[in-house]
Amino acid sequence: MPSRSKREWREETLRPALERRPERLPAFATESGLEQDAVYAPSDLEEAGFDYRRDLGDPGEAPYTRGVQPNMYRGRLWTMRQYSGYSTAKESNRRYRYLLAQGQTGLSVAFDLPTQLGYDSDNPIAQGEVGKVGAPICHLDDMEELLEGIPLDRVSASMTINATASVLLCLYVAVARKRGVALSELSGTLQNDILKEYIARGTYIYPPQPSMRLVVDVFKHCSAHLPKWNTISVSGYHMREAGATAAQELAFTFANAIEYVGAAVNAGLDVDAFSGRVSFFFAAHNDLFEEAAKFRAARRLWARIMKERFHARSPRSMKLRFHTQTAGVTLTAQQPDNNVVRTTVQALSAVLGGAQSLHVNSRDEALSLPSEESVQLSLRAQQILAHETGVADVADPLGGSYYVEDLTRRLEEAALEHIDRIDALGGAVAALEQGYQMGEIHQAAFRHQMEVEEGRRAIVGVNRYVTGEPPPRGRTGVDREASLRQMARLRRVRAERDGAAAGSALSRLADVARSGDNTVEAILECVESYCTLGEICDVFRGVFGEHRETASV
Amino acid sequence: MLERRRKIRVLVAKPGLDGHDRGAKVIARSLRDAGMEVIYTGIRQTPQMIVEAAVQEDVDVIGLSILSGAHMELFPEILAGLRENGMEDVLLLAGGIIPVEDHEPLGEMGLNGIFGPGSSTKDIVKFIKDTVEERPFS
């Protein structure tokens, strides 16, 4: 029997009430601008043709809207993975061991910007940047120090590294080989998502085409040698942080993913042989239900893309597994303790949305790098959600909510519209070469800023409930001595290695880069000969050239 | 006869290696909408590149946006470069993640203002317009 329509309710019940009690705002919309009705009812689902089997499926079953595991967090909680790294490899290692001792269940390595951009710590361009936003890793000794005492066969490591991803992967593998750890036991994730670097994050080195080749080289190498390694983490996070809406985050991420899968298939890989090792990374923003719906929509979209576009057969290829980080842009410098509340709600959206791993930002990150106490509080927020609130005990607890199902559908539809536009431009690479995604993101960011300044979008402590107190002091900078020690180590490694072996490894790498063969084995030989990251990337710069941004606003 | 006056010229620059350009781009567009002439450098600019651009474009204002934490190393070089080129009068502003304890030393070095997270673009426009006189064409 069809349910009573919302129109009748609106006429008979809502309208008279509104005459006595008008609404707070002229119109209501989600954080991303999707219109919100006053309430959602069975009729909303009926009108949209909602079909449980087709649109949701049970947990662990296609299209995986309700989660990729049949019992979700009843079996295993999400991985609590706080992104960290700073100063030196040694200091970062100390932090990792501390976090693991506090109950963190996976590593997440932050590299400093010179490492992300393929510069050794003593390159003049690295001035002031060494050890600032992550650990500086230039050679095998640095990587050994970073991973000292960490059981590589038991702890999974996620590495936020893109333009230099294959070099850092080889360094990791070289440490495992030195220690005699079986490569088949290594588990972890390489971000290795270069396309979003051009769109939003900025740590690209080479032009898009050769960069795509390096990405695919990693896919190929890992499918043969590192079966438990996630070869890419296709990331919407940074595009969202740069200003994208929830639907754009989904669309731009999947448009990039479509390029990667397409490139791998074109390179001769069987789609089901590597797609199971493709993982994702999304932001968890403020709008609780919209974000939970976004994660559900993401799973459904990916399952459909893999099945319909790429004709994947293995369920594993269709299952979207993702990491989540709370939204850095929502952190305020004003009244920074408020950020604890924000990040907790954001983290809740990730859990309600079925994330596989989670990083919770720290309250002081709009001021400086986070303090140890703040990072610990972020980890505690995760532990409280996991163990005290009961939210992890039932799979997809929001499934069936009229509102959340409607949002899930609308986000999927909006994302598909953006994907269609990118397809029409020739795919994600062609679109970014035309500046399409960047323009869309910039428009959304500007709109957001104007809404805040005009008071149409509330931020407690910034444009509402403002107090005059100056922001508190943040953590003081990384000590300068540390970067001097880092440079001394680098000089020692260059002086003590077998120079001839290093030189011939680099020239073999140049040959391979020019030839079109897989670069990973050649990089591995370089790192095991103690070639530095900067030397390896200079070889690639020589062969591939460097990408220059066409700056526009 | 009224003297023709040129628009306030602003260089929005991103020193350091970080790629977080959301703020820089929003500021650039807001200043342009407020009637200023804006030159945006793009990311990963060295101090030397920024000084060269400022000289070449003959700007009245430089807005530096940095989130990498390298400001204490890079800003002094930019200031020195501006002095060497006789551009000490240029209004030098900064935004991004700049911890409070660095504000005072940066002010002593010659930075004229810091607009951190949560700043309103209207306040920045007002600050620039109150400080910089539109000057005649030279």
PDB file of C-alpha atoms in Angstrom, chain A residues 79-85 96 100 104-111 143 146-147 150 152 155-162 168-169 172 186-192 228-235 238 279-281 322-325 357-359:
ATOM      1  CA  THR A  79      42.424   0.712  11.753  1.00  0.00           C
ATOM      2  CA  MET A  80      43.299   3.686  13.945  1.00  0.00           C
ATOM      3  CA  ARG A  81      46.008   5.332  11.952  1.00  0.00           C
ATOM      4  CA  GLN A  82      47.269   8.739  13.008  1.00  0.00           C
ATOM      5  CA  TYR A  83      49.384  10.386  10.304  1.00  0.00           C
ATOM      6  CA  SER A  84      52.680  11.497  11.756  1.00  0.00           C
ATOM      7  CA  GLY A  85      56.326  12.152  11.109  1.00  0.00           C
ATOM      8  CA  TYR A  96      55.520   5.658  15.836  1.00  0.00           C
ATOM      9  CA  LEU A 100      51.725   1.839  18.700  1.00  0.00           C
ATOM     10  CA  GLN A 104      47.292   2.700  17.501  1.00  0.00           C
ATOM     11  CA  THR A 105      46.907  -0.204  15.106  1.00  0.00           C
ATOM     12  CA  GLY A 106      48.676   0.930  11.948  1.00  0.00           C
ATOM     13  CA  LEU A 107      51.426   3.287  10.889  1.00  0.00           C
ATOM     14  CA  SER A 108      50.862   6.338   8.738  1.00  0.00           C
ATOM     15  CA  VAL A 109      54.072   7.928   7.604  1.00  0.00           C
ATOM     16  CA  ALA A 110      54.282  11.641   6.818  1.00  0.00           C
ATOM     17  CA  PHE A 111      57.270  12.629   4.703  1.00  0.00           C
ATOM     18  CA  MET A 143      64.505   4.369   5.970  1.00  0.00           C
ATOM     19  CA  LEU A 146      62.482   5.244  10.386  1.00  0.00           C
ATOM     20  CA  LEU A 147      61.342   1.613  10.670  1.00  0.00           C
ATOM     21  CA  ILE A 150      58.714  -2.008  13.925  1.00  0.00           C
ATOM     22  CA  LEU A 152      57.046  -5.078   9.159  1.00  0.00           C
ATOM     23  CA  VAL A 155      52.171  -3.698  11.290  1.00  0.00           C
ATOM     24  CA  SER A 156      50.691  -2.229   8.130  1.00  0.00           C
ATOM     25  CA  ALA A 157      52.234   1.009   6.962  1.00  0.00           C
ATOM     26  CA  SER A 158      50.511   3.707   4.993  1.00  0.00           C
ATOM     27  CA  MET A 159      52.802   6.127   3.196  1.00  0.00           C
ATOM     28  CA  THR A 160      51.567   9.488   1.992  1.00  0.00           C
ATOM     29  CA  ILE A 161      53.817   9.765  -0.998  1.00  0.00           C
ATOM     30  CA  ASN A 162      52.989  10.399  -4.613  1.00  0.00           C
ATOM     31  CA  LEU A 168      59.883   5.217  -1.116  1.00  0.00           C
ATOM     32  CA  LEU A 169      58.267   1.848  -1.799  1.00  0.00           C
ATOM     33  CA  TYR A 172      60.648   0.083   2.318  1.00  0.00           C
ATOM     34  CA  LEU A 186      54.379  -6.871   3.728  1.00  0.00           C
ATOM     35  CA  SER A 187      51.127  -4.995   4.051  1.00  0.00           C
ATOM     36  CA  GLY A 188      50.538  -1.328   3.639  1.00  0.00           C
ATOM     37  CA  THR A 189      49.369   1.401   1.357  1.00  0.00           C
ATOM     38  CA  LEU A 190      51.155   3.709  -1.008  1.00  0.00           C
ATOM     39  CA  GLN A 191      49.181   6.863  -1.783  1.00  0.00           C
ATOM     40  CA  ASN A 192      50.674   6.919  -5.302  1.00  0.00           C
ATOM     41  CA  LYS A 228      49.235  -7.661   0.238  1.00  0.00           C
ATOM     42  CA  TRP A 229      50.239  -4.128  -0.662  1.00  0.00           C
ATOM     43  CA  ASN A 230      47.634  -1.506  -1.586  1.00  0.00           C
ATOM     44  CA  THR A 231      49.278  -0.007  -4.630  1.00  0.00           C
ATOM     45  CA  ILE A 232      47.300   3.225  -4.650  1.00  0.00           C
ATOM     46  CA  SER A 233      45.044   5.238  -2.403  1.00  0.00           C
ATOM     47  CA  VAL A 234      42.944   7.319  -4.763  1.00  0.00           C
ATOM     48  CA  SER A 235      42.357  10.427  -2.735  1.00  0.00           C
ATOM     49  CA  HIS A 238      42.886  16.939  -0.724  1.00  0.00           C
ATOM     50  CA  SER A 279      42.105   1.694  -2.083  1.00  0.00           C
ATOM     51  CA  PHE A 280      40.605   5.126  -1.471  1.00  0.00           C
ATOM     52  CA  PHE A 281      40.918   8.079   0.861  1.00  0.00           C
ATOM     53  CA  PHE A 322      38.850   3.526   2.170  1.00  0.00           C
ATOM     54  CA  HIS A 323      40.780   5.523   4.691  1.00  0.00           C
ATOM     55  CA  THR A 324      39.249   8.649   6.190  1.00  0.00           C
ATOM     56  CA  GLN A 325      40.676  11.773   7.714  1.00  0.00           C
ATOM     57  CA  SER A 357      40.770   3.263   8.665  1.00  0.00           C
ATOM     58  CA  LEU A 358      40.679   6.668  10.254  1.00  0.00           C
ATOM     59  CA  HIS A 359      42.859   9.598  11.213  1.00  0.00           C
TER      60      HIS A 359
END
